[in-house]
Amino acid sequence: MSKKISLTRYLVEQQRVDGKIPAELRLLLEVVARACKTISQAVNKGDLGGVLGTADSENVQGEVQKQLDIIANEVLIEANEWGGHLAAMASEEMEGIYLVPNRYPQGEYLLLFDPLDGSSNIDVNVSIGTIFSVLKKPDGSVGVSEQDFLQPGAQQVAAGYCVYGPQTTLVLTVGDGVAMFTLDREQGSFVLTRENVQIPPDTKEFAINMSNMRHWDTPVKRYVDECLAGKEGPRGKDFNMRWIASMVADVHRILTRGGIFMYPWDKREPEKAGKLRLMYEANPMGWLVEQAGGAATNGRQRILDIAPSKLHERVSVVLGSRNEVERVTRYHLEPGSEA
Ligand code: AHG
Ligand code: MN
Ligand code: MN
């Protein structure tokens, strides 16, 4: 029987082999994984745990919060604040950064998260997840401020997500490829189930919220029209469409069998760059996808190269199978395409 490798062992080995990750980062990732286990339990209980439904509040983005958005946020904060590995945290559900309280030691890392991604799917028993990104506090900065978080995604030292679906799966990169760990509920631990995940460069599957079609920019419309035209169209092949409305679940499918995911800028709210958030949605997912051989752009430039100007910055997202992402990006960059 082949030996099972737990997340703990995987991380210890990453630390030992060429010192790929420092001990502090290993501890941080263990704690995030533990928090995800707790969130997974709450998600699994559903109505039995009284965790479904809407809370009586809005987050900084003006979105109505679900009970689970708040619970997941609290679980992540409580798990991470006392370990000594973090300087501060930032979350979709909190307007400002969360400083590690004075009574605990301060570490060098910054943790960002979308505690519960796919909120509209919570109450309908469809896959949801937690997305996280880890940065290092810039050298020489005294104390910690929001400014310290405003680093391009290329500076991430770890990123991942945990999807709460038929299985609970933690997906992780520390810059050495992508590994997947499935939660073994009897053992209570994450077990390595896939390593060196690779996204096929070509695909016949696209994911986009088609109900927004009339609001899209010309390059996105052109790309999707060509997919819809199928065998008889310029692409000469039929495409399939999937839209789960949980980025974690859509990205998980793409890491598993390829595909392209788009949440582009649209004319509904032209002043916003997109719906998704750069620092705790697009950056971690963009890095995972790149680490698996895929690509991630905002239609014009690599997501990981964007220099953020604020914590809750939004961004247009095109990610997945490399040749398709390059095509969409090319359509945007062609002369005459709308700004
Ligand atoms: P969140 O629940 O964290 O606010 O994120 C939801 C996001 C993302 O997960 C998903 O891809 C997208 O919103 C779905 O948007 P639509 O409801 O417009 O399809
Ligand atoms: Mn989200
Ligand atoms: Mn969320």
mmCIF file of C-alpha atoms and ligand atoms in Angstrom:
data_model
loop_
_atom_site.group_PDB
_atom_site.id
_atom_site.type_symbol
_atom_site.label_atom_id
_atom_site.label_comp_id
_atom_site.label_asym_id
_atom_site.label_seq_id
_atom_site.Cartn_x
_atom_site.Cartn_y
_atom_site.Cartn_z
ATOM 1 C CA MET A 1 0.000 0.000 0.000
ATOM 2 C CA SER A 2 1.421 3.371 -0.936
ATOM 3 C CA LYS A 3 2.200 5.650 1.991
ATOM 4 C CA LYS A 4 -0.111 8.591 2.585
ATOM 5 C CA ILE A 5 1.600 11.955 2.786
ATOM 6 C CA SER A 6 -0.118 14.410 5.067
ATOM 7 C CA LEU A 7 -0.024 18.164 4.520
ATOM 8 C CA THR A 8 2.129 18.421 7.662
ATOM 9 C CA ARG A 9 4.708 16.037 6.235
ATOM 10 C CA TYR A 10 4.611 17.708 2.821
ATOM 11 C CA LEU A 11 5.315 21.084 4.420
ATOM 12 C CA VAL A 12 8.084 19.704 6.649
ATOM 13 C CA GLU A 13 9.709 18.237 3.535
ATOM 14 C CA GLN A 14 9.344 21.523 1.660
ATOM 15 C CA GLN A 15 11.093 23.186 4.569
ATOM 16 C CA ARG A 16 13.932 20.637 4.667
ATOM 17 C CA VAL A 17 14.537 20.161 0.942
ATOM 18 C CA ASP A 18 16.660 23.127 -0.150
ATOM 19 C CA GLY A 19 14.919 25.178 2.537
ATOM 20 C CA LYS A 20 12.108 25.868 0.054
ATOM 21 C CA ILE A 21 10.008 27.434 2.792
ATOM 22 C CA PRO A 22 11.041 28.867 6.167
ATOM 23 C CA ALA A 23 9.691 27.288 9.364
ATOM 24 C CA GLU A 24 7.527 30.338 10.074
ATOM 25 C CA LEU A 25 5.771 30.025 6.723
ATOM 26 C CA ARG A 26 5.233 26.326 7.324
ATOM 27 C CA LEU A 27 3.550 27.128 10.618
ATOM 28 C CA LEU A 28 1.393 29.780 8.967
ATOM 29 C CA LEU A 29 0.185 27.364 6.283
ATOM 30 C CA GLU A 30 -0.584 24.706 8.892
ATOM 31 C CA VAL A 31 -2.703 27.195 10.774
ATOM 32 C CA VAL A 32 -4.570 28.309 7.654
ATOM 33 C CA ALA A 33 -5.273 24.653 6.837
ATOM 34 C CA ARG A 34 -6.552 24.076 10.372
ATOM 35 C CA ALA A 35 -8.885 27.051 10.043
ATOM 36 C CA CYS A 36 -10.154 25.655 6.722
ATOM 37 C CA LYS A 37 -10.954 22.369 8.473
ATOM 38 C CA THR A 38 -13.059 24.248 10.994
ATOM 39 C CA ILE A 39 -14.853 26.183 8.244
ATOM 40 C CA SER A 40 -15.417 22.937 6.358
ATOM 41 C CA GLN A 41 -17.134 21.484 9.427
ATOM 42 C CA ALA A 42 -19.422 24.496 9.716
ATOM 43 C CA VAL A 43 -20.253 24.317 5.994
ATOM 44 C CA ASN A 44 -21.022 20.608 6.293
ATOM 45 C CA LYS A 45 -23.436 21.086 9.165
ATOM 46 C CA GLY A 46 -25.481 23.600 7.184
ATOM 47 C CA ASP A 47 -28.917 24.101 8.673
ATOM 48 C CA LEU A 48 -28.104 21.706 11.518
ATOM 49 C CA GLY A 49 -25.421 24.132 12.706
ATOM 50 C CA GLY A 50 -27.604 27.202 12.191
ATOM 51 C CA VAL A 51 -24.954 28.717 9.923
ATOM 52 C CA LEU A 52 -27.014 29.395 6.791
ATOM 53 C CA GLY A 53 -28.805 32.574 5.834
ATOM 54 C CA THR A 54 -28.044 36.248 5.764
ATOM 55 C CA ALA A 55 -26.521 38.301 8.569
ATOM 56 C CA ASP A 56 -27.822 41.745 9.368
ATOM 57 C CA SER A 57 -24.799 43.547 7.919
ATOM 58 C CA GLU A 58 -22.908 44.683 4.813
ATOM 59 C CA ASN A 59 -19.180 44.445 4.081
ATOM 60 C CA VAL A 60 -16.941 47.245 2.810
ATOM 61 C CA GLN A 61 -17.913 46.422 -0.785
ATOM 62 C CA GLY A 62 -21.562 47.103 0.070
ATOM 63 C CA GLU A 63 -22.467 43.415 -0.244
ATOM 64 C CA VAL A 64 -24.902 41.829 2.195
ATOM 65 C CA GLN A 65 -22.962 39.437 4.425
ATOM 66 C CA LYS A 66 -23.999 35.849 4.942
ATOM 67 C CA GLN A 67 -23.631 34.265 8.352
ATOM 68 C CA LEU A 68 -20.895 32.039 6.966
ATOM 69 C CA ASP A 69 -18.945 35.014 5.567
ATOM 70 C CA ILE A 70 -18.675 36.310 9.131
ATOM 71 C CA ILE A 71 -18.059 32.936 10.776
ATOM 72 C CA ALA A 72 -15.290 32.041 8.312
ATOM 73 C CA ASN A 73 -13.660 35.441 8.796
ATOM 74 C CA GLU A 74 -13.655 34.997 12.577
ATOM 75 C CA VAL A 75 -12.296 31.457 12.369
ATOM 76 C CA LEU A 76 -9.368 32.626 10.217
ATOM 77 C CA ILE A 77 -8.546 35.533 12.503
ATOM 78 C CA GLU A 78 -8.778 33.559 15.728
ATOM 79 C CA ALA A 79 -6.643 30.741 14.347
ATOM 80 C CA ASN A 80 -3.941 33.042 13.020
ATOM 81 C CA GLU A 81 -3.562 35.914 15.464
ATOM 82 C CA TRP A 82 -1.665 34.188 18.287
ATOM 83 C CA GLY A 83 0.904 31.991 16.497
ATOM 84 C CA GLY A 84 3.610 34.655 16.230
ATOM 85 C CA HIS A 85 4.041 34.176 12.473
ATOM 86 C CA LEU A 86 1.942 37.130 11.299
ATOM 87 C CA ALA A 87 2.211 40.901 11.422
ATOM 88 C CA ALA A 88 -1.296 41.578 10.112
ATOM 89 C CA MET A 89 -4.215 40.221 8.104
ATOM 90 C CA ALA A 90 -6.589 41.609 5.507
ATOM 91 C CA SER A 91 -9.934 40.212 4.459
ATOM 92 C CA GLU A 92 -12.759 40.821 2.018
ATOM 93 C CA GLU A 93 -14.978 41.163 5.063
ATOM 94 C CA MET A 94 -12.943 43.860 6.865
ATOM 95 C CA GLU A 95 -12.478 47.418 5.708
ATOM 96 C CA GLY A 96 -9.006 47.979 7.142
ATOM 97 C CA ILE A 97 -6.147 45.663 7.990
ATOM 98 C CA TYR A 98 -6.262 43.592 11.181
ATOM 99 C CA LEU A 99 -3.147 44.037 13.320
ATOM 100 C CA VAL A 100 -1.992 41.165 15.477
ATOM 101 C CA PRO A 101 -2.915 42.256 19.027
ATOM 102 C CA ASN A 102 -0.035 43.538 21.189
ATOM 103 C CA ARG A 103 -0.301 40.652 23.603
ATOM 104 C CA TYR A 104 0.977 38.273 20.910
ATOM 105 C CA PRO A 105 4.390 38.200 19.240
ATOM 106 C CA GLN A 106 4.558 39.757 15.777
ATOM 107 C CA GLY A 107 5.902 37.874 12.777
ATOM 108 C CA GLU A 108 7.022 38.921 9.319
ATOM 109 C CA TYR A 109 4.133 37.652 7.207
ATOM 110 C CA LEU A 110 0.966 39.265 5.917
ATOM 111 C CA LEU A 111 -2.067 37.078 5.297
ATOM 112 C CA LEU A 112 -4.909 38.071 2.982
ATOM 113 C CA PHE A 113 -8.100 36.111 2.477
ATOM 114 C CA ASP A 114 -11.520 35.828 0.995
ATOM 115 C CA PRO A 115 -12.910 33.839 3.928
ATOM 116 C CA LEU A 116 -15.918 32.530 2.040
ATOM 117 C CA ASP A 117 -15.942 32.642 -1.735
ATOM 118 C CA GLY A 118 -19.143 31.955 -3.608
ATOM 119 C CA SER A 119 -21.499 33.386 -0.996
ATOM 120 C CA SER A 120 -24.514 33.119 -3.305
ATOM 121 C CA ASN A 121 -24.042 29.328 -3.274
ATOM 122 C CA ILE A 122 -23.957 28.842 0.513
ATOM 123 C CA ASP A 123 -27.659 28.345 1.048
ATOM 124 C CA VAL A 124 -28.153 26.149 -2.015
ATOM 125 C CA ASN A 125 -25.581 23.493 -1.080
ATOM 126 C CA VAL A 126 -23.214 24.207 -3.978
ATOM 127 C CA SER A 127 -19.389 24.261 -3.678
ATOM 128 C CA ILE A 128 -17.872 27.276 -1.944
ATOM 129 C CA GLY A 129 -14.396 27.957 -0.581
ATOM 130 C CA THR A 130 -11.722 30.024 1.133
ATOM 131 C CA ILE A 131 -8.983 31.800 -0.858
ATOM 132 C CA PHE A 132 -5.718 33.003 0.695
ATOM 133 C CA SER A 133 -2.523 34.814 -0.231
ATOM 134 C CA VAL A 134 0.649 35.272 1.815
ATOM 135 C CA LEU A 135 3.075 38.187 1.450
ATOM 136 C CA LYS A 136 6.152 39.162 3.393
ATOM 137 C CA LYS A 137 6.281 42.497 5.167
ATOM 138 C CA PRO A 138 8.702 44.692 3.186
ATOM 139 C CA ASP A 139 12.216 44.760 4.669
ATOM 140 C CA GLY A 140 12.904 47.669 6.925
ATOM 141 C CA SER A 141 9.294 48.752 7.400
ATOM 142 C CA VAL A 142 8.611 49.649 11.012
ATOM 143 C CA GLY A 143 5.271 48.549 12.415
ATOM 144 C CA VAL A 144 2.763 47.537 9.779
ATOM 145 C CA SER A 145 0.389 49.526 7.616
ATOM 146 C CA GLU A 146 -1.967 49.002 4.707
ATOM 147 C CA GLN A 147 0.822 50.226 2.440
ATOM 148 C CA ASP A 148 2.859 47.105 3.321
ATOM 149 C CA PHE A 149 0.133 44.956 1.739
ATOM 150 C CA LEU A 150 0.153 46.809 -1.586
ATOM 151 C CA GLN A 151 2.611 44.519 -3.344
ATOM 152 C CA PRO A 152 2.111 42.975 -6.787
ATOM 153 C CA GLY A 153 1.001 39.336 -6.836
ATOM 154 C CA ALA A 154 4.412 38.297 -8.146
ATOM 155 C CA GLN A 155 5.705 38.892 -4.603
ATOM 156 C CA GLN A 156 3.433 36.278 -3.017
ATOM 157 C CA VAL A 157 5.304 33.633 -1.023
ATOM 158 C CA ALA A 158 2.362 31.239 -0.754
ATOM 159 C CA ALA A 159 -1.173 31.118 -2.113
ATOM 160 C CA GLY A 160 -4.026 28.693 -2.191
ATOM 161 C CA TYR A 161 -7.639 27.899 -1.634
ATOM 162 C CA CYS A 162 -9.767 25.318 0.057
ATOM 163 C CA VAL A 163 -12.891 24.196 -1.773
ATOM 164 C CA TYR A 164 -15.806 22.872 0.298
ATOM 165 C CA GLY A 165 -17.565 20.602 -2.169
ATOM 166 C CA PRO A 166 -18.379 16.904 -2.333
ATOM 167 C CA GLN A 167 -14.806 16.659 -1.034
ATOM 168 C CA THR A 168 -12.916 19.304 0.891
ATOM 169 C CA THR A 169 -9.707 19.958 -1.032
ATOM 170 C CA LEU A 170 -6.868 22.297 -0.163
ATOM 171 C CA VAL A 171 -4.840 23.524 -3.128
ATOM 172 C CA LEU A 172 -1.492 25.147 -2.484
ATOM 173 C CA THR A 173 1.530 26.714 -4.103
ATOM 174 C CA VAL A 174 4.709 28.006 -2.501
ATOM 175 C CA GLY A 175 6.207 28.705 -5.926
ATOM 176 C CA ASP A 176 7.157 25.105 -6.590
ATOM 177 C CA GLY A 177 4.165 23.893 -8.593
ATOM 178 C CA VAL A 178 0.665 23.165 -7.375
ATOM 179 C CA ALA A 179 -0.288 20.402 -4.938
ATOM 180 C CA MET A 180 -3.765 19.240 -3.875
ATOM 181 C CA PHE A 181 -4.689 17.741 -0.504
ATOM 182 C CA THR A 182 -7.994 16.022 0.204
ATOM 183 C CA LEU A 183 -9.435 16.196 3.707
ATOM 184 C CA ASP A 184 -9.621 12.724 5.258
ATOM 185 C CA ARG A 185 -12.451 13.248 7.725
ATOM 186 C CA GLU A 186 -11.756 10.061 9.713
ATOM 187 C CA GLN A 187 -8.118 11.057 10.220
ATOM 188 C CA GLY A 188 -8.884 14.746 10.485
ATOM 189 C CA SER A 189 -5.971 15.584 8.204
ATOM 190 C CA PHE A 190 -5.309 16.777 4.678
ATOM 191 C CA VAL A 191 -3.677 14.083 2.547
ATOM 192 C CA LEU A 192 -1.646 14.780 -0.602
ATOM 193 C CA THR A 193 -3.701 13.538 -3.544
ATOM 194 C CA ARG A 194 -2.189 15.362 -6.573
ATOM 195 C CA GLU A 195 1.194 16.908 -7.236
ATOM 196 C CA ASN A 196 2.589 18.937 -10.134
ATOM 197 C CA VAL A 197 -0.895 19.836 -11.321
ATOM 198 C CA GLN A 198 -0.845 20.912 -14.981
ATOM 199 C CA ILE A 199 -3.547 22.783 -16.895
ATOM 200 C CA PRO A 200 -3.761 21.649 -20.535
ATOM 201 C CA PRO A 201 -2.843 24.608 -22.794
ATOM 202 C CA ASP A 202 -5.944 24.136 -24.985
ATOM 203 C CA THR A 203 -9.549 23.684 -23.993
ATOM 204 C CA LYS A 204 -13.109 23.481 -25.282
ATOM 205 C CA GLU A 205 -14.699 24.785 -22.095
ATOM 206 C CA PHE A 206 -15.309 28.375 -21.042
ATOM 207 C CA ALA A 207 -16.746 29.892 -17.858
ATOM 208 C CA ILE A 208 -18.362 33.313 -17.807
ATOM 209 C CA ASN A 209 -21.625 34.741 -16.497
ATOM 210 C CA MET A 210 -23.428 34.928 -19.852
ATOM 211 C CA SER A 211 -26.252 37.049 -18.438
ATOM 212 C CA ASN A 212 -23.849 40.008 -18.572
ATOM 213 C CA MET A 213 -23.157 39.609 -22.289
ATOM 214 C CA ARG A 214 -24.875 42.812 -23.327
ATOM 215 C CA HIS A 215 -22.577 44.776 -20.985
ATOM 216 C CA TRP A 216 -19.265 43.308 -22.205
ATOM 217 C CA ASP A 217 -16.526 45.015 -24.106
ATOM 218 C CA THR A 218 -15.993 44.074 -27.799
ATOM 219 C CA PRO A 219 -12.972 41.719 -27.322
ATOM 220 C CA VAL A 220 -14.790 39.555 -24.744
ATOM 221 C CA LYS A 221 -17.913 39.477 -26.869
ATOM 222 C CA ARG A 222 -15.879 38.505 -29.911
ATOM 223 C CA TYR A 223 -14.162 35.654 -28.045
ATOM 224 C CA VAL A 224 -17.397 34.218 -26.656
ATOM 225 C CA ASP A 225 -19.250 34.669 -29.979
ATOM 226 C CA GLU A 226 -16.518 32.645 -31.673
ATOM 227 C CA CYS A 227 -16.843 29.895 -29.055
ATOM 228 C CA LEU A 228 -20.612 29.844 -29.482
ATOM 229 C CA ALA A 229 -20.287 29.580 -33.271
ATOM 230 C CA GLY A 230 -18.737 26.141 -32.678
ATOM 231 C CA LYS A 231 -17.593 23.861 -35.515
ATOM 232 C CA GLU A 232 -19.063 26.117 -38.174
ATOM 233 C CA GLY A 233 -17.353 29.225 -36.789
ATOM 234 C CA PRO A 234 -13.782 30.546 -36.983
ATOM 235 C CA ARG A 235 -12.595 28.242 -34.172
ATOM 236 C CA GLY A 236 -13.743 25.125 -36.032
ATOM 237 C CA LYS A 237 -14.715 23.272 -32.859
ATOM 238 C CA ASP A 238 -17.622 23.101 -30.438
ATOM 239 C CA PHE A 239 -17.267 24.611 -26.972
ATOM 240 C CA ASN A 240 -18.990 23.733 -23.721
ATOM 241 C CA MET A 241 -19.885 26.213 -20.989
ATOM 242 C CA ARG A 242 -19.802 25.983 -17.173
ATOM 243 C CA TRP A 243 -20.471 28.697 -14.591
ATOM 244 C CA ILE A 244 -20.630 27.708 -10.945
ATOM 245 C CA ALA A 245 -20.536 31.295 -9.586
ATOM 246 C CA SER A 246 -17.944 30.271 -6.988
ATOM 247 C CA MET A 247 -14.523 31.255 -8.286
ATOM 248 C CA VAL A 248 -12.930 28.501 -6.177
ATOM 249 C CA ALA A 249 -15.055 25.819 -7.810
ATOM 250 C CA ASP A 250 -14.595 27.206 -11.327
ATOM 251 C CA VAL A 251 -10.814 27.468 -10.840
ATOM 252 C CA HIS A 252 -10.731 23.998 -9.301
ATOM 253 C CA ARG A 253 -12.335 22.564 -12.417
ATOM 254 C CA ILE A 254 -9.815 24.399 -14.586
ATOM 255 C CA LEU A 255 -6.873 23.070 -12.533
ATOM 256 C CA THR A 256 -8.367 19.605 -12.872
ATOM 257 C CA ARG A 257 -9.244 19.435 -16.578
ATOM 258 C CA GLY A 258 -8.487 22.817 -18.168
ATOM 259 C CA GLY A 259 -10.736 25.626 -19.318
ATOM 260 C CA ILE A 260 -10.914 29.389 -19.319
ATOM 261 C CA PHE A 261 -12.556 31.549 -16.638
ATOM 262 C CA MET A 262 -13.489 35.169 -17.219
ATOM 263 C CA TYR A 263 -14.989 37.852 -15.049
ATOM 264 C CA PRO A 264 -14.290 40.851 -17.269
ATOM 265 C CA TRP A 265 -14.907 44.556 -16.811
ATOM 266 C CA ASP A 266 -18.406 45.431 -17.962
ATOM 267 C CA LYS A 267 -20.561 48.486 -18.558
ATOM 268 C CA ARG A 268 -22.837 48.002 -15.549
ATOM 269 C CA GLU A 269 -20.419 49.863 -13.294
ATOM 270 C CA PRO A 270 -17.845 51.275 -15.719
ATOM 271 C CA GLU A 271 -15.779 52.948 -12.994
ATOM 272 C CA LYS A 272 -14.980 49.547 -11.463
ATOM 273 C CA ALA A 273 -12.200 47.538 -13.097
ATOM 274 C CA GLY A 274 -14.190 44.338 -12.562
ATOM 275 C CA LYS A 275 -16.113 42.441 -9.923
ATOM 276 C CA LEU A 276 -13.386 40.307 -8.429
ATOM 277 C CA ARG A 277 -10.820 41.585 -5.969
ATOM 278 C CA LEU A 278 -7.151 41.708 -6.928
ATOM 279 C CA MET A 279 -5.392 41.024 -3.648
ATOM 280 C CA TYR A 280 -7.297 38.052 -2.246
ATOM 281 C CA GLU A 281 -9.042 36.566 -5.285
ATOM 282 C CA ALA A 282 -7.202 37.280 -8.542
ATOM 283 C CA ASN A 283 -3.605 37.247 -7.227
ATOM 284 C CA PRO A 284 -3.700 33.902 -5.402
ATOM 285 C CA MET A 285 -5.736 32.259 -8.174
ATOM 286 C CA GLY A 286 -3.529 33.836 -10.849
ATOM 287 C CA TRP A 287 -0.381 32.473 -9.240
ATOM 288 C CA LEU A 288 -1.840 28.978 -8.801
ATOM 289 C CA VAL A 289 -2.885 28.942 -12.453
ATOM 290 C CA GLU A 290 0.547 30.118 -13.614
ATOM 291 C CA GLN A 291 2.241 27.549 -11.389
ATOM 292 C CA ALA A 292 0.148 24.905 -13.161
ATOM 293 C CA GLY A 293 1.294 26.111 -16.598
ATOM 294 C CA GLY A 294 -1.724 28.319 -17.310
ATOM 295 C CA ALA A 295 -1.977 32.095 -17.662
ATOM 296 C CA ALA A 296 -3.833 34.908 -15.892
ATOM 297 C CA THR A 297 -4.360 38.435 -17.252
ATOM 298 C CA ASN A 298 -6.759 41.336 -16.833
ATOM 299 C CA GLY A 299 -7.292 41.194 -20.598
ATOM 300 C CA ARG A 300 -4.244 43.354 -21.221
ATOM 301 C CA GLN A 301 -1.525 42.582 -18.711
ATOM 302 C CA ARG A 302 -0.396 39.797 -16.415
ATOM 303 C CA ILE A 303 -2.408 39.959 -13.191
ATOM 304 C CA LEU A 304 0.661 39.252 -11.043
ATOM 305 C CA ASP A 305 2.399 42.375 -12.418
ATOM 306 C CA ILE A 306 -0.347 44.796 -11.381
ATOM 307 C CA ALA A 307 0.827 47.210 -8.672
ATOM 308 C CA PRO A 308 -2.160 47.542 -6.330
ATOM 309 C CA SER A 309 -3.200 50.984 -5.139
ATOM 310 C CA LYS A 310 -5.705 49.870 -2.515
ATOM 311 C CA LEU A 311 -6.541 46.829 -0.439
ATOM 312 C CA HIS A 312 -9.941 46.112 -1.943
ATOM 313 C CA GLU A 313 -8.967 46.960 -5.517
ATOM 314 C CA ARG A 314 -11.017 45.230 -8.180
ATOM 315 C CA VAL A 315 -9.728 43.733 -11.382
ATOM 316 C CA SER A 316 -10.903 42.168 -14.606
ATOM 317 C CA VAL A 317 -9.940 38.476 -14.690
ATOM 318 C CA VAL A 318 -9.124 36.096 -17.556
ATOM 319 C CA LEU A 319 -7.385 32.900 -16.455
ATOM 320 C CA GLY A 320 -6.865 29.248 -17.292
ATOM 321 C CA SER A 321 -5.621 27.310 -20.318
ATOM 322 C CA ARG A 322 -2.711 29.294 -21.715
ATOM 323 C CA ASN A 323 -3.582 29.425 -25.423
ATOM 324 C CA GLU A 324 -7.128 30.610 -24.744
ATOM 325 C CA VAL A 325 -6.038 33.288 -22.262
ATOM 326 C CA GLU A 326 -3.460 34.489 -24.783
ATOM 327 C CA ARG A 327 -6.158 34.680 -27.445
ATOM 328 C CA VAL A 328 -8.503 36.785 -25.276
ATOM 329 C CA THR A 329 -5.585 39.038 -24.313
ATOM 330 C CA ARG A 330 -4.577 39.417 -27.967
ATOM 331 C CA TYR A 331 -8.139 40.456 -28.872
ATOM 332 C CA HIS A 332 -7.946 43.180 -26.208
ATOM 333 C CA LEU A 333 -4.595 44.467 -27.423
ATOM 334 C CA GLU A 334 -5.480 44.593 -31.117
ATOM 335 C CA PRO A 335 -5.692 48.152 -32.441
ATOM 336 C CA GLY A 336 -9.257 49.450 -32.420
ATOM 337 C CA SER A 337 -10.450 47.364 -29.490
ATOM 338 C CA GLU A 338 -12.323 49.438 -26.895
ATOM 339 C CA ALA A 339 -10.494 50.773 -23.840
HETATM 340 P P1 AHG B 1 -17.726 36.372 -2.983
HETATM 341 O O1 AHG B 1 -18.750 35.359 -2.611
HETATM 342 O O2 AHG B 1 -16.453 36.222 -2.204
HETATM 343 O O3 AHG B 1 -18.245 37.797 -2.971
HETATM 344 O O4 AHG B 1 -17.243 36.090 -4.472
HETATM 345 C C1 AHG B 1 -18.188 35.774 -5.456
HETATM 346 C C2 AHG B 1 -17.551 35.956 -6.790
HETATM 347 C C3 AHG B 1 -16.879 34.736 -7.369
HETATM 348 O O5 AHG B 1 -16.703 33.674 -6.528
HETATM 349 C C4 AHG B 1 -17.766 34.310 -8.500
HETATM 350 O O6 AHG B 1 -17.000 33.876 -9.581
HETATM 351 C C5 AHG B 1 -18.559 35.543 -8.828
HETATM 352 O O7 AHG B 1 -18.552 36.338 -7.680
HETATM 353 C C6 AHG B 1 -19.968 35.203 -9.193
HETATM 354 O O8 AHG B 1 -20.566 36.346 -9.669
HETATM 355 P P2 AHG B 1 -22.029 36.355 -10.338
HETATM 356 O O9 AHG B 1 -22.982 36.181 -9.197
HETATM 357 O O10 AHG B 1 -22.082 37.707 -10.984
HETATM 358 O O11 AHG B 1 -22.109 35.219 -11.315
HETATM 359 MN MN MN B 2 -14.936 35.742 -3.537
HETATM 360 MN MN MN B 3 -16.194 36.181 -0.023
#
